[in-house]
Each structure stands twice: as C-alpha cells, then as structure tokens.
Amino acid sequence: MVMAYRPQVWQDSVSDYQEVAPDVRLSSYIQSYWISYTDSSSPPSRVIPDLCSDVIVQLSTELDVLQVNICGPSTHFFYSYSDQPLIYFGIRYYLGGMYPFLGQSFKGLKDQLLELALFEKGIATDLIACLSGQESLSALIESANLYFLERLNRLTVKKISAPIQTFFEEHYRGISYSESIASSSLSERTLQRTFREETGLSPYEVFDVLRFQKVYQELVSRPTIDHLDLVEKYGFFDQAHYSRKLKKMTGLSPQSIRQHVGILQDNI
C-alpha cells in the first residue's frame, strides 16, 4: 500500500516530539517512528485523529522497556500525559498498515488504548525482547526496523484489501464520499464489514477524519485562510457543521485553532 498521505500531528510551541522515517522497505506500512519525552511537569499532549494506528512502547529514562500498548485509530481528540519521567517510542502505521503484521481483526480497536499483550501476546513478547537492552534511541529504531523487516518477509498477505486502498486514494484525490461508495467493487455492506475488519473504522469515519486532516493541514500552512472557504471546499453542510467537526477532532473552536497555528507560524 503506497501512501502519499502525510498525517499532521498537533503542534505545540514547546515540544520534544520528533519523527524518524522507517526503513524504506517498510514505508508502505509504517508512516514513522516517533519519540517523545514526558514527566510530571509536562502539560497534557493533545492528540488529534490522523487515521493511523500506533504501537507505543513506554521506556524509562535508562531505556528499559516498561510497557507496550496498541492504540487503535481515533475519531476524536484525546489527551496523553504521565506523572513520571517516561520516553515514548511509537511505531505509527498508516491506515490498514498494521493489519498485515497482526493478522487479526481490528474490530473494537477504534478509540482504544490497550496493552499489546492482551491483543497479540506473541508480538508483544517479541517486541519487548527486540527492544530491551538497547543503549540509544538510534539503536532502538534499528532494532525495530530489523524486527519488522523480518516479519514482513514472513507475511502471506502483504497489503490491505484493494477496495479499501482504492476508496482511500480516490477520496484523498478529491472524489466525494458518495462517488467512492458507488464506484466500489464491493457492495456497501461488504465494504463496511471489510473496513471494520482491516482498519477498525467505517468508510464514513475514514472519510470524516481524512477531511478533518485536510482542513487542519490547510490551517497549519495558511492560518489566515477564511473558514467559510474551507466549509465550501470540503463539503460541510454549513459553518455550524464545520465548527462541530473541528471541535470534536481537536477540542477547540475554529478560531482557537487558527490563533494557535498562527502563534506557531510567528515563532518559526
């Protein structure tokens, strides 16, 4: 599954968050490895929907593996925080990118954060063994690359179903939701079932989050853009509908989002 889509994470004015590209052979599945440090003095981090699923490894400041979680795709914003010093090492997968590696249904993972061992014990055990004992973050990334490349070589199914990929690519290029549904090679009911199995989301939830990402990325790149232009461009019913969707996805009003990204632009 080749992705031109680059999700936008929430940007804070002060952040130690960073992303590192995976091995190019994994780049159709893994959008990035990400690293973040937090402690009790760190403000809660705002996490916005991006269509991705994550494996999140909690590390001590000495890089000891403390816990491995799986975070399913989200349909609304949430906060992440810690009351102790932690390093988060995340593996962010594109929509459907994690499914071939896990080989089991994503149903029920939407908006969920679970211990990976409760969902897939074998992979959790392997990852802990693979990442333990590393002495640097670069060594962690190298070990993760080697682990997932080895798993990739053993996969029998190496991509999500073609109708899901087609739906996503068509909508990403600007084809409407109804046109994408109508042109699918699957019936709407079968498409719904396939989406939930492989991504954890319905087709409309994928559409809804991708539309939000497009709006948010426009606001980040052009903070002064007129919100009414975005209402029309992305097919919202009206400005109230637009405002409700942005509030759900970020917890903020459109004006507050624009003020925030404008401050970020001023600080560049």
Short mmCIF file of C-alpha atoms in Angstrom, two decimals:
data_model
loop_
_atom_site.label_atom_id
_atom_site.label_comp_id
_atom_site.label_asym_id
_atom_site.label_seq_id
_atom_site.Cartn_x
_atom_site.Cartn_y
_atom_site.Cartn_z
CA MET A 1 0.00 0.00 0.00
CA VAL A 2 1.78 3.14 -1.18
CA MET A 3 0.82 6.29 0.68
CA ALA A 4 1.25 9.88 -0.46
CA TYR A 5 -0.79 10.89 2.59
CA ARG A 6 1.21 12.53 5.37
CA PRO A 7 -0.82 12.98 8.56
CA GLN A 8 -0.39 16.14 10.58
CA VAL A 9 0.02 15.81 14.36
CA TRP A 10 -0.94 18.57 16.78
CA GLN A 11 1.87 21.07 17.10
CA ASP A 12 2.78 22.70 20.38
CA SER A 13 5.03 25.72 20.74
CA VAL A 14 7.35 23.78 23.06
CA SER A 15 7.73 20.09 22.28
CA ASP A 16 10.43 17.44 22.21
CA TYR A 17 8.38 15.27 19.86
CA GLN A 18 10.28 14.03 16.81
CA GLU A 19 9.63 11.66 13.93
CA VAL A 20 12.10 9.35 12.19
CA ALA A 21 11.42 7.65 8.86
CA PRO A 22 11.42 3.83 8.85
CA ASP A 23 13.49 1.65 6.56
CA VAL A 24 12.30 2.39 3.02
CA ARG A 25 11.11 -1.22 2.65
CA LEU A 26 8.65 -0.60 5.48
CA SER A 27 7.48 2.81 4.29
CA SER A 28 4.28 1.47 2.73
CA TYR A 29 3.18 0.31 6.17
CA ILE A 30 4.88 2.47 8.79
CA GLN A 31 4.48 6.23 8.48
CA SER A 32 7.15 6.98 11.08
CA TYR A 33 8.80 6.07 14.32
CA TRP A 34 8.17 8.82 16.85
CA ILE A 35 9.81 9.71 20.12
CA SER A 36 8.58 11.91 22.94
CA TYR A 37 9.75 12.61 26.48
CA THR A 38 7.34 13.46 29.29
CA ASP A 39 7.31 13.84 33.06
CA SER A 40 5.03 15.18 35.78
CA SER A 41 5.81 18.78 34.81
CA SER A 42 4.85 18.24 31.17
CA PRO A 43 1.43 19.57 30.16
CA PRO A 44 -1.01 17.03 28.67
CA SER A 45 -0.34 16.42 24.98
CA ARG A 46 -3.28 16.92 22.63
CA VAL A 47 -3.60 14.01 20.21
CA ILE A 48 -5.76 14.56 17.12
CA PRO A 49 -7.17 11.96 14.69
CA ASP A 50 -4.89 11.05 11.80
CA LEU A 51 -6.20 7.64 10.55
CA CYS A 52 -3.10 5.94 11.94
CA SER A 53 -2.73 3.15 14.49
CA ASP A 54 0.25 3.03 16.85
CA VAL A 55 2.27 0.58 18.86
CA ILE A 56 3.54 2.65 21.79
CA VAL A 57 6.48 1.50 23.88
CA GLN A 58 6.92 3.12 27.30
CA LEU A 59 10.59 3.36 28.28
CA SER A 60 12.35 4.50 31.41
CA THR A 61 14.92 7.26 31.04
CA GLU A 62 17.50 4.44 31.04
CA LEU A 63 15.66 2.90 28.03
CA ASP A 64 14.26 -0.06 29.97
CA VAL A 65 11.02 -1.32 28.38
CA LEU A 66 8.19 -0.77 30.86
CA GLN A 67 5.07 -1.44 28.79
CA VAL A 68 3.93 -1.91 25.20
CA ASN A 69 0.49 -0.64 24.16
CA ILE A 70 -1.56 -0.64 21.00
CA CYS A 71 -3.57 2.46 20.10
CA GLY A 72 -6.32 1.97 17.54
CA PRO A 73 -7.42 4.69 15.11
CA SER A 74 -9.13 7.60 16.82
CA THR A 75 -12.20 9.51 15.71
CA HIS A 76 -11.85 12.37 18.19
CA PHE A 77 -9.10 14.15 20.11
CA PHE A 78 -7.76 12.98 23.46
CA TYR A 79 -5.03 13.93 25.92
CA SER A 80 -1.89 11.98 26.78
CA TYR A 81 0.03 12.64 29.99
CA SER A 82 2.28 10.96 32.55
CA ASP A 83 3.02 11.52 36.23
CA GLN A 84 6.54 10.09 35.93
CA PRO A 85 9.54 10.56 33.64
CA LEU A 86 8.98 8.44 30.53
CA ILE A 87 10.24 8.15 27.00
CA TYR A 88 7.59 7.13 24.48
CA PHE A 89 8.80 5.24 21.43
CA GLY A 90 5.98 4.92 18.92
CA ILE A 91 5.52 2.98 15.71
CA ARG A 92 2.88 4.81 13.66
CA TYR A 93 1.20 2.75 10.93
CA TYR A 94 -0.77 4.11 8.01
CA LEU A 95 -4.45 3.27 7.70
CA GLY A 96 -4.53 -0.52 7.45
CA GLY A 97 -0.74 -0.75 7.64
CA MET A 98 -0.70 -2.63 10.93
CA TYR A 99 -3.29 -5.20 9.86
CA PRO A 100 -0.95 -7.48 7.81
CA PHE A 101 1.55 -7.66 10.70
CA LEU A 102 -1.04 -8.58 13.31
CA GLY A 103 -3.16 -10.79 11.09
CA GLN A 104 -6.31 -10.42 13.15
CA SER A 105 -9.42 -8.29 13.19
CA PHE A 106 -9.21 -4.60 14.06
CA LYS A 107 -12.87 -4.58 15.13
CA GLY A 108 -13.22 -2.93 18.51
CA LEU A 109 -9.88 -1.10 18.37
CA LYS A 110 -11.37 2.26 17.39
CA ASP A 111 -10.63 4.89 20.06
CA GLN A 112 -8.96 2.26 22.27
CA LEU A 113 -5.60 2.08 24.04
CA LEU A 114 -4.76 -1.45 25.23
CA GLU A 115 -1.77 -3.44 26.37
CA LEU A 116 -0.48 -5.12 23.24
CA ALA A 117 -0.12 -8.44 25.11
CA LEU A 118 -3.91 -8.52 25.64
CA PHE A 119 -4.42 -8.18 21.89
CA GLU A 120 -1.43 -10.03 20.41
CA LYS A 121 0.76 -11.66 23.06
CA GLY A 122 3.32 -13.12 20.65
CA ILE A 123 4.21 -9.81 19.02
CA ALA A 124 4.30 -8.05 22.40
CA THR A 125 6.76 -10.64 23.73
CA ASP A 126 8.91 -10.43 20.60
CA LEU A 127 8.99 -6.62 20.65
CA ILE A 128 9.99 -6.47 24.29
CA ALA A 129 12.83 -8.92 23.61
CA CYS A 130 13.87 -6.99 20.49
CA LEU A 131 13.91 -3.55 22.11
CA SER A 132 15.28 -4.46 25.53
CA GLY A 133 18.91 -3.76 26.28
CA GLN A 134 19.38 -1.08 23.63
CA GLU A 135 21.66 1.77 24.67
CA SER A 136 20.38 4.55 22.41
CA LEU A 137 17.28 5.66 20.57
CA SER A 138 19.02 5.09 17.24
CA ALA A 139 19.70 1.50 18.29
CA LEU A 140 16.01 1.12 19.22
CA ILE A 141 14.99 2.28 15.76
CA GLU A 142 17.46 -0.03 14.06
CA SER A 143 16.19 -2.99 16.10
CA ALA A 144 12.59 -2.12 15.23
CA ASN A 145 13.47 -1.92 11.53
CA LEU A 146 15.13 -5.33 11.62
CA TYR A 147 12.22 -6.88 13.53
CA PHE A 148 9.52 -5.61 11.18
CA LEU A 149 11.54 -6.41 8.07
CA GLU A 150 11.87 -9.97 9.27
CA ARG A 151 8.11 -10.14 9.90
CA LEU A 152 7.44 -8.58 6.51
CA ASN A 153 9.35 -11.37 4.82
CA ARG A 154 7.10 -13.92 6.52
CA LEU A 155 3.78 -12.28 5.69
CA THR A 156 1.42 -14.21 3.42
CA VAL A 157 -0.89 -11.19 2.95
CA LYS A 158 1.16 -8.04 2.47
CA LYS A 159 -1.46 -5.36 1.96
CA ILE A 160 -4.99 -4.39 2.86
CA SER A 161 -7.87 -5.20 0.53
CA ALA A 162 -7.78 -3.38 -2.81
CA PRO A 163 -11.27 -1.78 -2.39
CA ILE A 164 -10.10 -0.08 0.82
CA GLN A 165 -6.97 1.25 -0.82
CA THR A 166 -8.98 2.44 -3.84
CA PHE A 167 -11.56 4.17 -1.61
CA PHE A 168 -8.85 5.98 0.31
CA GLU A 169 -6.88 7.02 -2.76
CA GLU A 170 -9.98 8.29 -4.56
CA HIS A 171 -11.12 10.37 -1.63
CA TYR A 172 -7.60 11.65 -1.00
CA ARG A 173 -7.60 12.94 -4.60
CA GLY A 174 -10.92 14.71 -4.01
CA ILE A 175 -13.62 12.28 -5.17
CA SER A 176 -16.70 12.58 -2.96
CA TYR A 177 -17.72 10.03 -0.37
CA SER A 178 -20.88 9.02 -2.22
CA GLU A 179 -18.99 8.64 -5.51
CA SER A 180 -16.36 6.46 -3.82
CA ILE A 181 -19.03 4.20 -2.32
CA ALA A 182 -20.89 3.97 -5.63
CA SER A 183 -17.76 3.08 -7.62
CA SER A 184 -16.54 0.37 -5.21
CA SER A 185 -16.28 -3.19 -6.49
CA LEU A 186 -17.92 -4.31 -3.22
CA SER A 187 -21.47 -3.79 -2.02
CA GLU A 188 -21.77 -1.08 0.63
CA ARG A 189 -22.46 -3.68 3.34
CA THR A 190 -19.40 -5.76 2.38
CA LEU A 191 -17.27 -2.62 2.15
CA GLN A 192 -18.39 -1.61 5.65
CA ARG A 193 -17.51 -5.05 7.03
CA THR A 194 -14.11 -5.11 5.29
CA PHE A 195 -13.22 -1.63 6.54
CA ARG A 196 -14.00 -2.52 10.15
CA GLU A 197 -12.08 -5.79 9.90
CA GLU A 198 -8.90 -4.27 8.50
CA THR A 199 -8.90 -0.67 9.77
CA GLY A 200 -11.24 -0.57 12.77
CA LEU A 201 -13.23 2.24 11.14
CA SER A 202 -16.22 2.52 8.87
CA PRO A 203 -15.78 4.08 5.41
CA TYR A 204 -17.53 7.24 6.61
CA GLU A 205 -15.27 7.51 9.67
CA VAL A 206 -12.26 7.28 7.36
CA PHE A 207 -13.77 10.00 5.17
CA ASP A 208 -14.55 12.17 8.20
CA VAL A 209 -11.04 12.01 9.67
CA LEU A 210 -9.33 12.49 6.31
CA ARG A 211 -11.50 15.55 5.63
CA PHE A 212 -10.52 16.96 9.02
CA GLN A 213 -6.83 16.31 8.29
CA LYS A 214 -7.13 18.21 5.02
CA VAL A 215 -8.73 21.16 6.81
CA TYR A 216 -6.18 21.13 9.63
CA GLN A 217 -3.25 20.97 7.23
CA GLU A 218 -4.64 23.96 5.35
CA LEU A 219 -4.95 25.90 8.61
CA VAL A 220 -1.36 25.00 9.56
CA SER A 221 0.01 26.11 6.19
CA ARG A 222 -2.28 29.16 5.85
CA PRO A 223 -3.51 30.36 9.27
CA THR A 224 -5.32 33.36 7.79
CA ILE A 225 -7.46 31.35 5.36
CA ASP A 226 -11.19 32.12 5.60
CA HIS A 227 -13.06 29.33 7.39
CA LEU A 228 -16.01 29.82 5.04
CA ASP A 229 -13.76 28.88 2.13
CA LEU A 230 -12.96 25.60 3.88
CA VAL A 231 -16.64 24.95 4.60
CA GLU A 232 -17.38 25.11 0.88
CA LYS A 233 -14.21 23.43 -0.35
CA TYR A 234 -14.64 20.31 1.80
CA GLY A 235 -18.38 19.89 1.58
CA PHE A 236 -19.57 20.72 5.09
CA PHE A 237 -23.30 21.40 5.35
CA ASP A 238 -22.72 24.84 6.88
CA GLN A 239 -20.41 26.71 9.23
CA ALA A 240 -22.03 25.16 12.31
CA HIS A 241 -21.37 21.66 10.95
CA TYR A 242 -17.76 22.65 10.26
CA SER A 243 -17.31 24.05 13.77
CA ARG A 244 -18.78 20.93 15.41
CA LYS A 245 -16.45 18.65 13.47
CA LEU A 246 -13.34 20.68 14.34
CA LYS A 247 -14.41 20.81 17.98
CA LYS A 248 -14.78 17.00 18.01
CA MET A 249 -11.41 16.46 16.35
CA THR A 250 -9.37 19.00 18.34
CA GLY A 251 -11.41 20.12 21.34
CA LEU A 252 -11.11 23.69 20.09
CA SER A 253 -13.17 26.14 18.07
CA PRO A 254 -12.01 27.00 14.54
CA GLN A 255 -10.92 30.45 15.74
CA SER A 256 -8.86 28.97 18.61
CA ILE A 257 -7.15 26.58 16.20
CA ARG A 258 -6.30 29.45 13.88
CA GLN A 259 -4.88 31.51 16.74
CA HIS A 260 -2.77 28.57 17.89
CA VAL A 261 -1.26 27.77 14.50
CA GLY A 262 -0.75 31.48 13.84
CA ILE A 263 1.37 31.71 17.00
CA LEU A 264 3.37 28.70 15.84
CA GLN A 265 3.99 30.37 12.48
CA ASP A 266 5.15 33.56 14.20
CA ASN A 267 7.66 31.58 16.26
CA ILE A 268 9.28 29.85 13.28
#
